[in-house]
Coordinates of C-alpha atoms in Angstrom, one line a residue:
Chain S
M1 CA 11.1 22.5 -28.8
D2 CA 14.1 24.7 -28.9
Y3 CA 13.0 27.7 -30.8
T4 CA 14.4 31.1 -30.1
P5 CA 12.2 34.2 -30.1
T6 CA 14.0 35.5 -33.2
Q7 CA 13.0 32.5 -35.1
S8 CA 9.3 33.1 -34.5
G9 CA 9.9 36.7 -35.6
F10 CA 11.7 35.7 -38.7
R11 CA 9.1 33.2 -39.4
Q12 CA 6.2 35.6 -39.1
Q13 CA 7.4 38.1 -41.6
P14 CA 7.5 36.0 -44.8
N15 CA 4.2 34.4 -43.9
M16 CA 2.5 37.7 -43.2
R17 CA 3.8 39.1 -46.5
Q18 CA 2.6 36.2 -48.4
R19 CA -0.8 36.4 -46.9
N20 CA -0.9 40.2 -47.4
S21 CA -0.2 39.8 -51.1
S22 CA -2.8 37.2 -51.6
A23 CA -5.5 39.1 -49.8
D24 CA -4.7 42.5 -51.3
G25 CA -7.1 45.4 -50.8
L26 CA -9.1 43.8 -48.0
E27 CA -9.7 45.3 -44.5
G28 CA -7.8 44.7 -41.4
S29 CA -10.2 42.1 -40.1
Q30 CA -9.2 39.8 -42.9
L31 CA -5.6 39.9 -41.8
F32 CA -6.6 38.9 -38.3
E33 CA -8.5 35.9 -39.5
D34 CA -5.7 34.9 -41.8
T35 CA -3.2 34.7 -38.9
S36 CA -5.6 32.6 -36.8
G37 CA -5.9 28.9 -37.3
A38 CA -2.9 27.0 -38.5
A39 CA -0.3 29.8 -38.3
H40 CA -1.7 31.2 -35.0
G41 CA -1.5 27.8 -33.3
L42 CA 2.0 27.4 -34.4
Q43 CA 2.8 30.9 -33.5
T44 CA 1.6 30.6 -29.9
G45 CA 3.4 27.3 -29.6
N46 CA 6.6 28.9 -30.8
Q47 CA 6.2 31.8 -28.4
Q48 CA 5.7 29.5 -25.5
A49 CA 8.8 27.5 -26.5
G50 CA 10.8 30.7 -27.2
P51 CA 11.6 31.5 -23.6
Q52 CA 12.5 27.9 -23.0
A53 CA 14.9 27.9 -26.0
A54 CA 18.4 26.7 -25.4
G55 CA 20.1 26.8 -28.8
F56 CA 19.4 26.7 -32.4
T57 CA 19.0 23.0 -32.9
G58 CA 15.2 23.0 -33.3
Q59 CA 12.9 20.8 -35.1
S60 CA 12.0 22.4 -38.4
I61 CA 8.3 22.2 -38.4
L62 CA 8.3 24.9 -41.0
S63 CA 9.8 23.9 -44.3
D64 CA 10.4 27.5 -45.4
P65 CA 13.9 27.6 -46.8
M66 CA 13.9 31.4 -46.8
S67 CA 13.4 31.5 -43.0
N68 CA 16.0 28.9 -42.5
L69 CA 18.5 30.9 -44.5
A70 CA 17.5 34.1 -42.6
M71 CA 17.9 32.3 -39.3
A72 CA 21.3 31.0 -40.1
Y73 CA 22.4 34.4 -41.4
G74 CA 21.0 36.1 -38.4
S75 CA 22.8 33.8 -36.0
S76 CA 26.1 34.1 -37.7
L77 CA 25.7 37.9 -37.7
A78 CA 25.0 37.9 -34.0
S79 CA 28.0 35.8 -33.1
Q80 CA 30.2 38.0 -35.3
G81 CA 28.9 41.1 -33.6
R82 CA 29.5 39.6 -30.2
E83 CA 33.1 38.7 -31.1
M84 CA 33.7 42.2 -32.4
V85 CA 32.2 43.8 -29.3
D86 CA 34.3 41.5 -27.0
K87 CA 37.5 42.3 -28.8
N88 CA 37.0 46.0 -28.9
L89 CA 35.7 46.2 -25.3
D90 CA 38.7 44.3 -24.1
R91 CA 40.9 46.9 -25.6
F92 CA 39.3 49.8 -23.6
I93 CA 38.3 48.1 -20.4
P94 CA 40.6 45.2 -19.5
I95 CA 37.9 42.7 -18.5
S96 CA 40.3 40.0 -17.3
K97 CA 42.1 42.4 -15.0
M98 CA 38.8 43.6 -13.6
K99 CA 37.8 40.1 -12.7
Y100 CA 40.7 40.0 -10.2
Y101 CA 39.2 43.0 -8.4
F102 CA 35.8 41.4 -8.0
A103 CA 37.0 38.0 -6.7
V104 CA 35.8 38.6 -3.2
D105 CA 33.7 36.6 -0.7
T106 CA 31.7 37.5 2.3
V107 CA 34.5 36.9 4.8
Y108 CA 36.8 39.3 2.9
V109 CA 34.1 42.0 2.7
G110 CA 33.4 41.7 6.4
K111 CA 37.0 42.0 7.3
K112 CA 37.7 44.8 5.0
L113 CA 34.8 46.8 6.2
G114 CA 36.0 46.3 9.8
L115 CA 39.4 47.4 8.7
L116 CA 38.1 50.6 7.1
V117 CA 36.3 51.6 10.3
F118 CA 38.9 50.4 12.8
P119 CA 42.4 50.0 11.3
Y120 CA 44.3 50.5 14.5
M121 CA 44.8 47.0 15.5
H122 CA 45.9 45.5 12.2
E123 CA 49.5 44.6 12.1
N124 CA 50.6 43.3 8.7
W125 CA 49.6 45.6 5.8
E126 CA 51.5 43.9 3.0
V127 CA 49.8 42.3 0.1
R128 CA 50.8 38.7 -0.3
Y129 CA 52.2 37.8 -3.7
Q130 CA 52.1 34.4 -5.4
Q131 CA 54.8 34.1 -8.1
D132 CA 54.8 37.7 -9.1
T133 CA 51.1 38.3 -9.2
P134 CA 49.2 39.6 -6.2
V135 CA 46.9 37.2 -4.5
A136 CA 43.2 37.6 -5.2
P137 CA 41.3 39.6 -2.6
R138 CA 39.5 36.5 -1.5
F139 CA 42.7 35.2 0.1
D140 CA 44.3 38.4 1.4
V141 CA 42.6 41.1 3.3
N142 CA 45.1 43.7 2.3
A143 CA 44.5 43.5 -1.4
P144 CA 42.4 46.2 -3.0
D145 CA 39.1 45.3 -4.6
L146 CA 36.5 47.1 -6.6
Y147 CA 33.4 45.4 -5.0
I148 CA 33.3 47.6 -1.9
P149 CA 33.8 50.9 -3.8
A150 CA 31.2 50.0 -6.4
M151 CA 28.6 49.0 -3.8
G152 CA 29.5 51.9 -1.6
F153 CA 29.0 54.3 -4.5
I154 CA 25.6 53.0 -5.3
T155 CA 24.6 52.9 -1.6
Y156 CA 25.8 56.5 -1.2
V157 CA 23.6 57.6 -4.0
L158 CA 20.6 55.8 -2.5
V159 CA 21.3 57.1 1.0
A160 CA 21.7 60.7 -0.4
G161 CA 18.3 60.3 -2.1
L162 CA 16.9 59.1 1.3
A163 CA 18.4 62.0 3.1
L164 CA 17.1 64.5 0.6
G165 CA 13.7 62.9 0.9
T166 CA 13.5 63.4 4.6
Q167 CA 14.1 67.1 4.0
N168 CA 11.5 67.3 1.3
R169 CA 14.1 68.2 -1.3
F170 CA 13.9 65.1 -3.3
S171 CA 13.1 64.7 -6.9
P172 CA 14.2 61.8 -9.2
E173 CA 16.6 64.0 -11.2
L174 CA 18.5 64.7 -8.0
L175 CA 19.6 61.1 -7.8
G176 CA 21.2 61.4 -11.2
V177 CA 22.8 64.7 -10.3
Q178 CA 24.2 63.3 -7.0
A179 CA 25.5 60.2 -8.8
S180 CA 27.2 62.1 -11.6
S181 CA 28.8 64.8 -9.4
A182 CA 30.2 62.2 -7.0
F183 CA 31.5 60.2 -10.0
V184 CA 33.1 63.4 -11.4
W185 CA 34.8 64.1 -8.1
L186 CA 36.1 60.5 -8.0
I187 CA 37.5 60.8 -11.5
M188 CA 39.1 64.1 -10.7
E189 CA 40.7 62.8 -7.6
V190 CA 42.1 59.7 -9.4
L191 CA 43.5 62.0 -12.2
A192 CA 45.0 64.3 -9.6
V193 CA 46.7 61.4 -7.8
L194 CA 47.9 60.0 -11.2
L195 CA 49.4 63.4 -12.1
S196 CA 51.1 63.8 -8.8
L197 CA 52.5 60.3 -9.0
Y198 CA 53.9 61.1 -12.4
L199 CA 55.5 64.3 -11.2
V200 CA 57.2 62.7 -8.3
T201 CA 58.4 59.8 -10.4
A202 CA 57.3 57.2 -8.0
N203 CA 58.1 53.8 -9.4
T204 CA 55.2 51.9 -7.9
D205 CA 53.1 49.0 -9.0
L206 CA 49.9 50.9 -8.3
T207 CA 47.7 50.7 -11.3
T208 CA 44.9 53.1 -12.1
I209 CA 42.3 50.6 -10.9
D210 CA 44.1 50.3 -7.6
L211 CA 43.9 54.1 -7.2
L212 CA 40.2 53.9 -8.1
A213 CA 39.7 51.3 -5.5
F214 CA 41.5 53.3 -2.8
S215 CA 39.6 56.4 -3.6
G216 CA 36.3 54.5 -3.5
Y217 CA 36.9 53.2 0.1
K218 CA 35.8 56.5 1.5
Y219 CA 32.2 56.0 0.5
V220 CA 31.9 53.5 3.4
G221 CA 32.7 56.2 5.9
M222 CA 30.4 58.7 4.2
I223 CA 27.5 56.2 4.3
I224 CA 28.0 55.6 8.0
G225 CA 28.1 59.3 8.7
V226 CA 25.0 60.1 6.8
V227 CA 23.0 57.2 8.2
A228 CA 24.1 58.1 11.7
G229 CA 23.1 61.7 11.0
L230 CA 19.7 60.6 9.7
L231 CA 19.0 58.4 12.7
F232 CA 20.4 60.4 15.6
G233 CA 20.8 64.0 14.4
R234 CA 23.6 66.4 13.6
P235 CA 25.9 65.6 16.6
A236 CA 25.9 61.9 15.7
Y237 CA 26.7 62.9 12.1
Y238 CA 29.7 64.9 13.1
L239 CA 31.0 62.3 15.6
S240 CA 30.7 59.4 13.2
L241 CA 32.2 61.4 10.4
L242 CA 35.1 62.4 12.6
W243 CA 35.7 58.8 13.5
C244 CA 35.5 57.6 9.9
C245 CA 37.7 60.4 8.7
A246 CA 40.4 59.5 11.2
A247 CA 40.0 55.8 10.3
I248 CA 40.3 56.4 6.6
F249 CA 43.3 58.7 7.1
V250 CA 45.2 56.0 9.1
F251 CA 44.1 53.3 6.6
M252 CA 45.3 55.2 3.6
I253 CA 48.6 56.2 5.2
R254 CA 49.4 52.6 6.2
T255 CA 48.4 51.2 2.9
L256 CA 50.1 53.7 0.7
R257 CA 53.2 53.8 2.8
L258 CA 54.2 50.4 1.7
K259 CA 53.5 51.1 -1.9
L260 CA 54.9 54.5 -2.5
L261 CA 57.8 54.9 -0.2
S262 CA 61.1 53.1 -0.5
D263 CA 61.6 50.1 1.7
A264 CA 63.6 51.8 4.3
A265 CA 61.3 54.7 4.8
A266 CA 58.3 52.4 4.9
E267 CA 59.7 50.6 7.9
G268 CA 59.7 53.9 9.9
R269 CA 63.3 54.8 9.8
L270 CA 64.0 58.4 8.9
V271 CA 65.6 58.5 5.5
R272 CA 67.0 61.8 4.3
G273 CA 66.7 63.0 0.8
T274 CA 64.2 65.2 -1.1
R275 CA 62.8 62.2 -2.9
N276 CA 61.6 60.5 0.1
Q277 CA 60.4 63.7 1.5
L278 CA 58.3 64.4 -1.5
R279 CA 56.9 60.9 -1.4
M280 CA 56.0 61.3 2.2
Y281 CA 54.2 64.6 1.5
L282 CA 52.4 62.9 -1.4
T283 CA 51.2 60.1 0.8
M284 CA 50.1 62.6 3.4
S285 CA 48.2 64.7 1.0
I286 CA 46.4 61.8 -0.6
A287 CA 45.4 60.6 2.8
A288 CA 44.4 64.1 3.9
A289 CA 42.3 64.6 0.8
Q290 CA 40.0 61.7 1.8
P291 CA 38.4 63.4 4.9
I292 CA 38.0 66.6 2.9
F293 CA 36.1 64.8 0.2
M294 CA 34.1 62.9 2.8
Y295 CA 32.9 66.1 4.4
W296 CA 32.4 67.9 1.1
L297 CA 30.2 65.3 -0.4
T298 CA 28.0 64.8 2.7
Y299 CA 27.5 68.1 4.5
H300 CA 24.7 69.3 2.3
L301 CA 22.8 66.1 3.0
I302 CA 22.4 66.8 6.7
R303 CA 20.8 70.1 7.6
Chain X
M1 CA 28.1 71.1 -6.8
A2 CA 25.9 69.8 -9.7
F3 CA 28.7 68.5 -11.8
T4 CA 27.8 66.5 -14.8
L5 CA 30.0 64.5 -17.1
Y6 CA 29.7 67.2 -19.7
S7 CA 31.3 69.7 -17.4
L8 CA 34.1 67.3 -16.9
I9 CA 34.7 67.2 -20.6
Q10 CA 34.6 70.9 -20.7
T11 CA 37.1 71.2 -17.9
A12 CA 39.4 68.7 -19.6
I13 CA 39.3 70.6 -22.9
L14 CA 40.0 73.9 -21.2
C15 CA 42.9 72.6 -19.2
I16 CA 44.5 70.9 -22.2
N17 CA 44.1 74.1 -24.1
A18 CA 45.7 76.1 -21.3
I19 CA 48.7 73.7 -21.3
A20 CA 49.0 73.8 -25.1
V21 CA 49.2 77.6 -25.4
L22 CA 52.2 78.0 -23.2
H23 CA 54.8 79.4 -25.5
E24 CA 58.3 78.3 -24.9
E25 CA 60.3 81.3 -25.9
R26 CA 58.1 84.1 -24.7
F27 CA 56.9 82.7 -21.5
L28 CA 58.5 79.6 -20.2
S29 CA 62.0 80.8 -20.5
K30 CA 61.3 83.5 -17.9
F31 CA 60.6 80.7 -15.4
G32 CA 63.6 78.7 -16.3
F33 CA 61.6 76.2 -18.2
G34 CA 63.3 77.1 -21.5
V35 CA 64.4 74.9 -24.4
E36 CA 68.1 75.1 -23.6
Q37 CA 67.8 73.5 -20.2
G38 CA 66.7 70.3 -21.5
V39 CA 66.2 67.1 -19.7
G40 CA 69.9 66.5 -19.2
G41 CA 69.9 64.3 -16.3
F42 CA 69.7 60.6 -17.1
G43 CA 70.0 59.6 -13.6
D44 CA 67.2 58.0 -11.7
D45 CA 65.9 61.3 -10.3
P46 CA 64.7 63.8 -13.0
G47 CA 63.1 66.0 -10.4
V48 CA 59.7 67.7 -10.4
K49 CA 60.7 70.6 -12.7
A50 CA 62.0 68.3 -15.5
Q51 CA 58.9 66.2 -15.2
V52 CA 56.7 69.2 -15.5
L53 CA 58.7 70.4 -18.5
S54 CA 58.4 67.0 -20.3
L55 CA 54.7 66.9 -19.5
I56 CA 54.1 70.3 -21.1
R57 CA 56.2 69.4 -24.1
S58 CA 54.5 66.0 -24.6
V59 CA 51.0 67.5 -24.2
R60 CA 51.9 70.1 -26.8
T61 CA 53.2 67.5 -29.3
V62 CA 50.6 64.9 -28.9
M63 CA 47.5 67.0 -28.5
R64 CA 48.1 69.7 -31.1
V65 CA 46.0 68.2 -34.0
P66 CA 43.3 66.6 -31.9
L67 CA 42.9 69.9 -30.0
I68 CA 42.3 71.7 -33.3
L69 CA 39.6 69.3 -34.2
V70 CA 37.9 69.3 -30.8
N71 CA 38.0 73.0 -30.5
S72 CA 36.5 73.5 -33.9
A73 CA 33.8 71.0 -33.0
S74 CA 33.0 72.7 -29.7
I75 CA 32.9 76.1 -31.4
V76 CA 30.4 74.9 -34.0
L77 CA 28.3 73.1 -31.3
L78 CA 28.2 76.1 -29.1
L79 CA 27.2 78.4 -32.0
L80 CA 24.4 76.0 -32.9
F81 CA 23.1 75.1 -29.5
G82 CA 24.2 77.8 -27.2

């Protein structure tokens, strides 16, 4: 049987009302007896088949035209609502563009994590293009993705809760406070970078989501620092945080250099001119803001 | 450190208010951001000062009416709920 749960709900209401009107003024036990028997057997059968439902093509055991009409109306309303939600959601959050950032696989994630912690040996930092569109992160380790930042953010909130718990400062509201304050810092950082990119008139192809991805990569270093601090104490926290800060600094500079600076300056030759100088300062400050944030968001967790 | 999303909204409203109240004649002219020195350069390098100027002007133009609405709403809400 292919009944959906809504159908059993729809079906119940008219029958209950009919039975109520016929047995008017009686006590509650009468209602219970009324729904046992034929209707009850069908009802349990429907509820068992409900979770196994696949579509709306069901056998119409019930010959109630009202419920058929109600079911058809409900299904059309649901599909209309879903279309409207999809259309409006696509206007605010570009779902198709986001899919590009989550097209990752295990090999990419492993390589990228290694690159975030040890970027000194990597030679070629350019993103490969395929007919004007950047290649998906699955095929190119230099492409930005949103999987690692998203997972890193969630892990950071959990590790922060763990760290606060070891100091007996934990309460469930603190998880929400940590999450929202880290999120607010992330948004402010992305907005600040966007503003400074606008002021410097850098013609780049960096989208907002790219900036979000780059700002989210520092959560990996923060997690490593906090976990090391939890396991081995404060010196380990400072050492690992120092290492991760340096790594993120080099990573950001090498990644942003190709995107922000002009081609000549990106290759290392000294190009004069205030424009390139401004862009170089901008790259440096974006990269330098990462270690500051990493320290700011984790120092209160290790005491 | 306990930032909430609500404080972010508050910050945004306050910052946009601050940009919107900068008066051109009385204040910005003293810093050389006046109306006369418009965005003359159509070259490919407007420079930071021209960008800041156009940012202030566009914020003022675009956000004038929404700011009135948002400020009135927040005044009413703060009066009601403290």
